PDB file of C-alpha atoms in Angstrom:
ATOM      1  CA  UNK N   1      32.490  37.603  -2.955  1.00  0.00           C
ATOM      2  CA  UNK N   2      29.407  34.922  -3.502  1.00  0.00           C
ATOM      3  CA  UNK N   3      26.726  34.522  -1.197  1.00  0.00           C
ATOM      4  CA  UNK N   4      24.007  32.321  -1.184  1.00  0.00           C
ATOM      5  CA  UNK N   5      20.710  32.837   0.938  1.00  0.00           C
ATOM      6  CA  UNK N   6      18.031  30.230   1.613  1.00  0.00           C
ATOM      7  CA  UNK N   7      15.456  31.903   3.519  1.00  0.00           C
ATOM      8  CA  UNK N   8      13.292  28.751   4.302  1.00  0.00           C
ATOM      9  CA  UNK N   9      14.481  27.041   7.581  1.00  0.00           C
ATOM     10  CA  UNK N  10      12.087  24.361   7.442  1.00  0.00           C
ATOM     11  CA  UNK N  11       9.427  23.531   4.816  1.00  0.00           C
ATOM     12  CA  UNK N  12       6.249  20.489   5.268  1.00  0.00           C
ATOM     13  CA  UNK N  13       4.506  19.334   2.198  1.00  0.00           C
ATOM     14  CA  UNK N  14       2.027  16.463   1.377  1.00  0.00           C
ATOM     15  CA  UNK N  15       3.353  13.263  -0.091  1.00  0.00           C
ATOM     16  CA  UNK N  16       2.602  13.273  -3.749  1.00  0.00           C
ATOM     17  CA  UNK N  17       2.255  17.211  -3.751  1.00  0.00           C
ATOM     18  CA  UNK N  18       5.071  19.531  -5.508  1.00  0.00           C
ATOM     19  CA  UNK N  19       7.362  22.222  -3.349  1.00  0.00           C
ATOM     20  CA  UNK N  20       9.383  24.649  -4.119  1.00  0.00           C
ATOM     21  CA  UNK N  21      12.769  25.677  -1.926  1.00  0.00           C
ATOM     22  CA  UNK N  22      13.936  29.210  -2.492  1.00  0.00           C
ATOM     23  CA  UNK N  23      17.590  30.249  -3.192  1.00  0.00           C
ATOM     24  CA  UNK N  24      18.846  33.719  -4.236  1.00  0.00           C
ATOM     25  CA  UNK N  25      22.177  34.526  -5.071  1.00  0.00           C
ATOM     26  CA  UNK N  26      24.836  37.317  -5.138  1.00  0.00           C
ATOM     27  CA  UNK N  27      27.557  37.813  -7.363  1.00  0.00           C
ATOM     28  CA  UNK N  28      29.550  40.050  -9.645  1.00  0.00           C
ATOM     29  CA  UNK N  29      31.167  37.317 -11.815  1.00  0.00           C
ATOM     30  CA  UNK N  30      28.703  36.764 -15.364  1.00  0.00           C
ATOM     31  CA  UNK N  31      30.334  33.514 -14.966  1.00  0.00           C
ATOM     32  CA  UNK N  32      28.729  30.906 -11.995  1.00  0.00           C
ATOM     33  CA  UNK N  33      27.222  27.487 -11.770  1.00  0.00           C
ATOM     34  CA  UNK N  34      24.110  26.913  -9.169  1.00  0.00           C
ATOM     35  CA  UNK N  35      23.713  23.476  -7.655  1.00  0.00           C
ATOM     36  CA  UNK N  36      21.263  21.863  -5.318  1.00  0.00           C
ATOM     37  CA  UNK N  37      22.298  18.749  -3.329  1.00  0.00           C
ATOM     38  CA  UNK N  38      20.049  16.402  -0.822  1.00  0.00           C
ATOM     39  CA  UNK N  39      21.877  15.660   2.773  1.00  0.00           C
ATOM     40  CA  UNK N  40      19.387  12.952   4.421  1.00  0.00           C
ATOM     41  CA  UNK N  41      20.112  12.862   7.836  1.00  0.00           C
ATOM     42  CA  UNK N  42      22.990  10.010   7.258  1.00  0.00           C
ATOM     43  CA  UNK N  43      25.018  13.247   6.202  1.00  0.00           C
ATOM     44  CA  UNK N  44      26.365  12.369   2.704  1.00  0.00           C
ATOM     45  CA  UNK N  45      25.800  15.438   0.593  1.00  0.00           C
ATOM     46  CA  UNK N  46      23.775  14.088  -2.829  1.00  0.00           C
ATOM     47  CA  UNK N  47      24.393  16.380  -6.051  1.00  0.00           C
ATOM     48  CA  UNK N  48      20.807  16.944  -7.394  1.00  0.00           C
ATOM     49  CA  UNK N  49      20.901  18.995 -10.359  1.00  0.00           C
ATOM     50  CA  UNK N  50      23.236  22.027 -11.771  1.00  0.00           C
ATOM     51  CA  UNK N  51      22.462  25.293 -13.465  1.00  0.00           C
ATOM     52  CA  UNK N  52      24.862  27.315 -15.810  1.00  0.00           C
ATOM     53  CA  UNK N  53      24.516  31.002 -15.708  1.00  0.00           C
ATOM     54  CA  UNK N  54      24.571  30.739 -19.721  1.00  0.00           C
ATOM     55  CA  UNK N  55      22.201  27.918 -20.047  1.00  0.00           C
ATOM     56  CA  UNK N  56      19.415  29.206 -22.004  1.00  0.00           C
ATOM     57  CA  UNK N  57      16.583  26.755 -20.420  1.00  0.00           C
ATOM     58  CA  UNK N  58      15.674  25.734 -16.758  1.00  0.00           C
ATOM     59  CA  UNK N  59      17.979  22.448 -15.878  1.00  0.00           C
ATOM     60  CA  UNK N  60      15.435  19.591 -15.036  1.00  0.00           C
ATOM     61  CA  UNK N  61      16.901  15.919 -13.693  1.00  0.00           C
ATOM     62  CA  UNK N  62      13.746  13.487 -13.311  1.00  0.00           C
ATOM     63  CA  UNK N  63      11.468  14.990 -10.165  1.00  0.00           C
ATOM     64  CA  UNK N  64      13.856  17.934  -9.945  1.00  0.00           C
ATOM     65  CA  UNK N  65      13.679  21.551 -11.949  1.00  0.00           C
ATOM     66  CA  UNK N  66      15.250  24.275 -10.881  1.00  0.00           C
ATOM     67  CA  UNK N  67      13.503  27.571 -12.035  1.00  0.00           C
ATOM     68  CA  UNK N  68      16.541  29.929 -13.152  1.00  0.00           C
ATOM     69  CA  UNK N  69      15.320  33.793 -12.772  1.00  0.00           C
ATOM     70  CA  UNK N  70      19.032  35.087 -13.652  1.00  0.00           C
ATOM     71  CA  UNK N  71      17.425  39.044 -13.215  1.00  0.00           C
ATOM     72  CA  UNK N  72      16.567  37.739  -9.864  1.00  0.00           C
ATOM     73  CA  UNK N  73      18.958  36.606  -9.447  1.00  0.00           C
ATOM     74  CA  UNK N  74      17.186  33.272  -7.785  1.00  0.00           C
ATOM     75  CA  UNK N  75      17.828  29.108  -8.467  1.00  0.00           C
ATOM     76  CA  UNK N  76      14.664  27.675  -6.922  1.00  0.00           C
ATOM     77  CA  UNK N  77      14.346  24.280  -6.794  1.00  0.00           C
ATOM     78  CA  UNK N  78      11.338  22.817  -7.343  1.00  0.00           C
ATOM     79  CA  UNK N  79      10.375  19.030  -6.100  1.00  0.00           C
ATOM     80  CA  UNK N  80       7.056  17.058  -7.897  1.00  0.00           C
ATOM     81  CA  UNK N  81       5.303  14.905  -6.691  1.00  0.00           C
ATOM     82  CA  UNK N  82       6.713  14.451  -3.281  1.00  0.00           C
ATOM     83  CA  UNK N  83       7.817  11.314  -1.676  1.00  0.00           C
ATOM     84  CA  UNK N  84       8.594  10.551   1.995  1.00  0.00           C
ATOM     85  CA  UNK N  85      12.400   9.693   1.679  1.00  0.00           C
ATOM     86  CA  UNK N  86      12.517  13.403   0.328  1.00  0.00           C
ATOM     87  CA  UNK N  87      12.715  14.156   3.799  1.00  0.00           C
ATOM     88  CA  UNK N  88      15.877  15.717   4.110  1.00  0.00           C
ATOM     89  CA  UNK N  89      17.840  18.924   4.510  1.00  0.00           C
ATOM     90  CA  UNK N  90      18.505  20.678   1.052  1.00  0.00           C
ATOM     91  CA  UNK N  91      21.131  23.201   0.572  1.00  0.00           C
ATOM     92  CA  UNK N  92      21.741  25.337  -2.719  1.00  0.00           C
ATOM     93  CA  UNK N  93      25.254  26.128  -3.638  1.00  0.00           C
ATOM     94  CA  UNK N  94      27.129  28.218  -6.184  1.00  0.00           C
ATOM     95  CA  UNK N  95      30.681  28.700  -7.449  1.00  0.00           C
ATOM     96  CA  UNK N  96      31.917  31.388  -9.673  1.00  0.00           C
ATOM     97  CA  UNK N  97      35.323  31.664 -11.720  1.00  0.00           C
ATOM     98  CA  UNK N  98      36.673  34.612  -9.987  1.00  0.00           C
ATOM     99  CA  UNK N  99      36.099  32.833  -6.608  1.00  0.00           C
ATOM    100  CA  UNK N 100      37.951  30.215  -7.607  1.00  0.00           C
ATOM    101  CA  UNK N 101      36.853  26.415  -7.731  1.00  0.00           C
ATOM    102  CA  UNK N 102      35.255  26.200  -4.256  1.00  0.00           C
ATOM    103  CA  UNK N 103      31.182  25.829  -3.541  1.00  0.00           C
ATOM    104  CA  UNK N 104      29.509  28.012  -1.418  1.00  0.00           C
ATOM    105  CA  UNK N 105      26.229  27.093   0.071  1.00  0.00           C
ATOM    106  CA  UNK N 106      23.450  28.450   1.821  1.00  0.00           C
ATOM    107  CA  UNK N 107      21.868  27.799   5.503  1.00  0.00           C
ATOM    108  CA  UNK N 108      19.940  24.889   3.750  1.00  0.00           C
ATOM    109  CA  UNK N 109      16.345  23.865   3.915  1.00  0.00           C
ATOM    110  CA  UNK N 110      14.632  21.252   6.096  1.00  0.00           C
ATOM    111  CA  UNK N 111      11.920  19.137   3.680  1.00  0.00           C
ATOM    112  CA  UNK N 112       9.573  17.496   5.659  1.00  0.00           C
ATOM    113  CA  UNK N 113       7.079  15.043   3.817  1.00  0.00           C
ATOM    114  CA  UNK N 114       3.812  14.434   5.053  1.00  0.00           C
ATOM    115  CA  UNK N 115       1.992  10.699   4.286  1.00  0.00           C
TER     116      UNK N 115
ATOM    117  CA  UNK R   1      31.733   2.771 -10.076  1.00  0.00           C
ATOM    118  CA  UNK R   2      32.244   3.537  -6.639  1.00  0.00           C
ATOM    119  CA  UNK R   3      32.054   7.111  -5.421  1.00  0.00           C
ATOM    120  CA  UNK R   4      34.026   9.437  -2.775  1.00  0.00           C
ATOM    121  CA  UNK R   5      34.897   7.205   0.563  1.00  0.00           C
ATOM    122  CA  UNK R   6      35.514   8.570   3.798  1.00  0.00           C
ATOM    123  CA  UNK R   7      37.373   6.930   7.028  1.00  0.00           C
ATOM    124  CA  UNK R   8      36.842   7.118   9.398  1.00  0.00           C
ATOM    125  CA  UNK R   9      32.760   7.400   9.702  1.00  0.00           C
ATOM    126  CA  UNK R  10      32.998   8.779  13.417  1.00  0.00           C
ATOM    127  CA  UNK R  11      36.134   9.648  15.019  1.00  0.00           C
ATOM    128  CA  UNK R  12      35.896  10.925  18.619  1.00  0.00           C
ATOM    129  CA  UNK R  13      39.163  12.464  20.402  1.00  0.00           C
ATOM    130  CA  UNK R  14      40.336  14.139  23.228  1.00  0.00           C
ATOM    131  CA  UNK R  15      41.240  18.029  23.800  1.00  0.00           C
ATOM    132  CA  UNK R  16      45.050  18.590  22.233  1.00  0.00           C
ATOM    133  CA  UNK R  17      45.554  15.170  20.406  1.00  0.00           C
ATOM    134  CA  UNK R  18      46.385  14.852  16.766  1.00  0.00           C
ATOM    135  CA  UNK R  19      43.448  13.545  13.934  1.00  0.00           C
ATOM    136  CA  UNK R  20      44.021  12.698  10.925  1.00  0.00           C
ATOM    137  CA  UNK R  21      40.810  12.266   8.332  1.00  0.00           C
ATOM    138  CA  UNK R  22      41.327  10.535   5.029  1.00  0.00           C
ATOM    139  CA  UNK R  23      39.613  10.630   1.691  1.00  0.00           C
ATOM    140  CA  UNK R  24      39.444   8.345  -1.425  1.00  0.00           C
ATOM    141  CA  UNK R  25      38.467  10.259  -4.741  1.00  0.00           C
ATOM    142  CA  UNK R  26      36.499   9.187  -7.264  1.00  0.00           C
ATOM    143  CA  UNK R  27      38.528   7.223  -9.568  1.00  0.00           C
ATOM    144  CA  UNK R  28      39.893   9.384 -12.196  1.00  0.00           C
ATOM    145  CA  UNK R  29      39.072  12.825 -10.448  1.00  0.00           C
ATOM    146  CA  UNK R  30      41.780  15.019 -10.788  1.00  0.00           C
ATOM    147  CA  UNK R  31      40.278  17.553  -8.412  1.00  0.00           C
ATOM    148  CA  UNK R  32      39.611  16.916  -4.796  1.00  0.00           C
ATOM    149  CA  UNK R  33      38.122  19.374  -2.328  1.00  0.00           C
ATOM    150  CA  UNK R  34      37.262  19.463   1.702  1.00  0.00           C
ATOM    151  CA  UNK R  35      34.989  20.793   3.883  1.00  0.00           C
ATOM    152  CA  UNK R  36      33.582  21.144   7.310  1.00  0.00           C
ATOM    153  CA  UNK R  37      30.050  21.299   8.303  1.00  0.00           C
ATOM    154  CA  UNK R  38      29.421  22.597  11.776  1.00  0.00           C
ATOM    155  CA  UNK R  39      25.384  21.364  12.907  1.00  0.00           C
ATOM    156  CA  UNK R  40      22.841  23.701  11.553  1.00  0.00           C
ATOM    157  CA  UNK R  41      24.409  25.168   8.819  1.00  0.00           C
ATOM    158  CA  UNK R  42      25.791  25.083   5.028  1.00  0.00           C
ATOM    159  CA  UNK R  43      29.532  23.324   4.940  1.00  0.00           C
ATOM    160  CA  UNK R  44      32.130  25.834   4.708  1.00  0.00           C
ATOM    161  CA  UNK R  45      35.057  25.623   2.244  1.00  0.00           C
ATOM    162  CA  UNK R  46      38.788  24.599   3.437  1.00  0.00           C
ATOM    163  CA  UNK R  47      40.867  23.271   1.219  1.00  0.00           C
ATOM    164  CA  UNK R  48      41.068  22.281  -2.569  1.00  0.00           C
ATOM    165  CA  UNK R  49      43.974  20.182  -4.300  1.00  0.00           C
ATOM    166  CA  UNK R  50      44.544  20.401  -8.259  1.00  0.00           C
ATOM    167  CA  UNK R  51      46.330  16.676  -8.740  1.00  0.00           C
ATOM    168  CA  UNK R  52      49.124  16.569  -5.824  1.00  0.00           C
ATOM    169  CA  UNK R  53      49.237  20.644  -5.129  1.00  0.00           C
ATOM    170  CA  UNK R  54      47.306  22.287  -3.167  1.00  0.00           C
ATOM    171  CA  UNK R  55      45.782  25.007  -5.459  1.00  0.00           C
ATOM    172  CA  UNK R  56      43.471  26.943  -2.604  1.00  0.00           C
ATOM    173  CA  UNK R  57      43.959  26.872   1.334  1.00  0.00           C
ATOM    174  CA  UNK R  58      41.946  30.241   1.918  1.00  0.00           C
ATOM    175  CA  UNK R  59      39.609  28.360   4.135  1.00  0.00           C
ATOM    176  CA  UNK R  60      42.049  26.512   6.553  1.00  0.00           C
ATOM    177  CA  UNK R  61      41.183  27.937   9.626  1.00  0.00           C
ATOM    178  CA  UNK R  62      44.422  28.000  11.338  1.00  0.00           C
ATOM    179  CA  UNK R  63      48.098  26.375  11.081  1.00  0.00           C
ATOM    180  CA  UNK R  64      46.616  23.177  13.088  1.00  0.00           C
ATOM    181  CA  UNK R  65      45.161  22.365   9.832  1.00  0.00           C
ATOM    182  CA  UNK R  66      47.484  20.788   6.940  1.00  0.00           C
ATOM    183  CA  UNK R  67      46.105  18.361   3.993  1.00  0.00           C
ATOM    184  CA  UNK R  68      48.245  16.519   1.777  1.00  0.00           C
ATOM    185  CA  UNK R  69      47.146  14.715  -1.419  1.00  0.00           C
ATOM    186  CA  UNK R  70      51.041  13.301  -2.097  1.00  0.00           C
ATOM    187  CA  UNK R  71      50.479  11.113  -5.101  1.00  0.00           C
ATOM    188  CA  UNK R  72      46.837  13.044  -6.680  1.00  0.00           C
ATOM    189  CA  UNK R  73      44.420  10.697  -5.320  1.00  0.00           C
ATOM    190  CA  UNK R  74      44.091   9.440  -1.802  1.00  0.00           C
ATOM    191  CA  UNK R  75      43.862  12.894   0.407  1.00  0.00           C
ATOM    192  CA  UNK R  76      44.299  13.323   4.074  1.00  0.00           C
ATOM    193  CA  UNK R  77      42.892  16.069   6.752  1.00  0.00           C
ATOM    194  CA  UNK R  78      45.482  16.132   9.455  1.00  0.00           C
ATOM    195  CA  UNK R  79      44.649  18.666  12.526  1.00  0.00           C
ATOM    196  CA  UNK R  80      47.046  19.019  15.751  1.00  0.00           C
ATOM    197  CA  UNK R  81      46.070  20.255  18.794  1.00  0.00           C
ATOM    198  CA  UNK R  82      42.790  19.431  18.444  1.00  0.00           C
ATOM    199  CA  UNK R  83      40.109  22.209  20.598  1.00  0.00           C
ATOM    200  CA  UNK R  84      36.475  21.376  21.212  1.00  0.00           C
ATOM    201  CA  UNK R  85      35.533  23.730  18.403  1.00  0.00           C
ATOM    202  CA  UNK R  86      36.816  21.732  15.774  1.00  0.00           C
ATOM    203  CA  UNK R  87      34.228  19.068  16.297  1.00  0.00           C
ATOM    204  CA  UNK R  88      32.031  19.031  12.874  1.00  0.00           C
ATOM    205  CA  UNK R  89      31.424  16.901   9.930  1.00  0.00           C
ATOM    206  CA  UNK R  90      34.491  16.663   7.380  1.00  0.00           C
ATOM    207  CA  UNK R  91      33.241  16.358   3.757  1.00  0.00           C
ATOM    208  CA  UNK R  92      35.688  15.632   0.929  1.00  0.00           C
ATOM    209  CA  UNK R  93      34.272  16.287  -2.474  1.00  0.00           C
ATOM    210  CA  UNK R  94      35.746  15.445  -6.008  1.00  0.00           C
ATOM    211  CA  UNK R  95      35.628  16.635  -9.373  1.00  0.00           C
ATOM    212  CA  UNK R  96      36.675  15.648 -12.974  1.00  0.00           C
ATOM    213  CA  UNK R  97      38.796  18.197 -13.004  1.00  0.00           C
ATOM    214  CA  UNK R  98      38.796  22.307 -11.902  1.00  0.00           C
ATOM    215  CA  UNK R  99      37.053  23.933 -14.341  1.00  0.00           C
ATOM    216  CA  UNK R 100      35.641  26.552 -12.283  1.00  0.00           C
ATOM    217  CA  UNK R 101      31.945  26.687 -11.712  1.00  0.00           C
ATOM    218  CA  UNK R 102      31.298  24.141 -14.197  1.00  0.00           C
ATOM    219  CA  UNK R 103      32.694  21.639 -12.816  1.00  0.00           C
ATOM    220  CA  UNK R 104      29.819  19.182 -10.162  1.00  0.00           C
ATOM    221  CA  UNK R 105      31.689  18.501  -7.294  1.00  0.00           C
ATOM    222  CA  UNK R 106      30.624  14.500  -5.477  1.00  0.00           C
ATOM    223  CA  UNK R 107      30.396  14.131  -1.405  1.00  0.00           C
ATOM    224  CA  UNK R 108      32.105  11.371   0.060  1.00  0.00           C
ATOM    225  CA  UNK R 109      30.260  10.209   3.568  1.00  0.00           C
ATOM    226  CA  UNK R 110      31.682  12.360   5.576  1.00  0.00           C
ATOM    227  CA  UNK R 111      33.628  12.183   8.775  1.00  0.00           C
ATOM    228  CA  UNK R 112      31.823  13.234  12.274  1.00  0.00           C
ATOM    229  CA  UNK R 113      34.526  14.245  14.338  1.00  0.00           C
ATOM    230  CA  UNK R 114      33.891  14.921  17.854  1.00  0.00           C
ATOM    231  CA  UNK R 115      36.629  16.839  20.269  1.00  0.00           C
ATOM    232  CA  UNK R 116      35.050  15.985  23.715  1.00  0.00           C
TER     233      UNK R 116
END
């Protein structure tokens, strides 16, 4: 079985100031992707950026990295340079080949950015 | 090009009556996946579909629940006997294709369904 754990319920941070949302992981497959998406409160889920459990390097898309500790096993994303329509919840999500091709996510974390 | 679509938006019903909740894939996705997102928490896995089959229905709750994806695109949610606990938000995802955790699944709108 997979299980993701955010452990950060609700986070604030000042516009124009980096944060970082926590995600740790658990599974027995050496196989697994780690995903973050963005769900603003509209409710569409927004795929943010993706992490291989092979890739060598941290996955970074534009204001988003996501700090791969694989002996952690943790996916962290980290945010720079905050803006306000950041605001949103933020949920971290894996899927592994021997659970088959579904996603499953964590309790999510509520951003909240401060002008 | 245009991404997952979702109808209806809202759909509010009535204790025992039949819903049915559609879903248009990405164009080209050979993969198509739903969810349901109760408030507060992470959306929970119900159903995936591999072109017209349904590869994985672990997550289906119960036999009220049936999706169909009869020609590998277009998919639709159908649940009978609908019960106050079913009220959520129905996400439909798709992906190129089902290459296991590889593959970056895309969120359609969603569907707020509400059983009063």
């Amino acid at each position: 079985a997979q299980k993701i754990t955010q452990t950060q319920p609700g986070m604030f941070v000042q516009e124009k100031e980096a944060v970082t949302l926590d995600c740790t992981y658990d599974t027995s497959d050496p196989s697994y992707g780690l995903f973050w998406y963005k769900q603003p409160s509209s409710g569409e889920m927004i795929f943010l950026i993706y992490q291989g459990s092979y890739d060598q390097q941290n996955a970074t898309e534009g204001r988003y990295s996501l700090n791969f500790q694989k002996a952690r096993k943790s996916a962290n994303l980290v945010i720079s340079a905050s803006q306000l329509g950041d605001s949103a919840m933020y949920f971290c999500a894996m899927s592994s080949n021997n659970a088959g091709n579904m996603l499953t996510f964590g309790g999510g974390t509520r951003l909240m950015v401060k002008p | 090009g245009a991404g997952v679509s979702q109808t209806p938006s809202n759909k509010v019903t009535e204790k025992g009556k039949y819903v049915e909740l559609r879903c248009d894939p990405i164009s080209g996705h050979t993969a198509l996946y739903w969810y349901r997102q109760s408030l507060g928490q992470g959306p929970e896995f119900l159903i995936y579909f591999q072109g017209t089959g349904a590869a994985d229905d672990s997550g289906l709750p119960n036999d009220r629940f049936f999706a169909v994806r009869p020609e590998g695109s277009v998919s639709t949610l159908k649940i009978q006997r609908t019960e106050r606990g079913d009220s959520a938000m129905y996400l439909c995802a798709s992906s190129l294709s089902a290459q296991g955790a590889f593959e970056t699944q895309y969120f359609g709108p969603g569907t707020r369904l509400l059983v009063l």
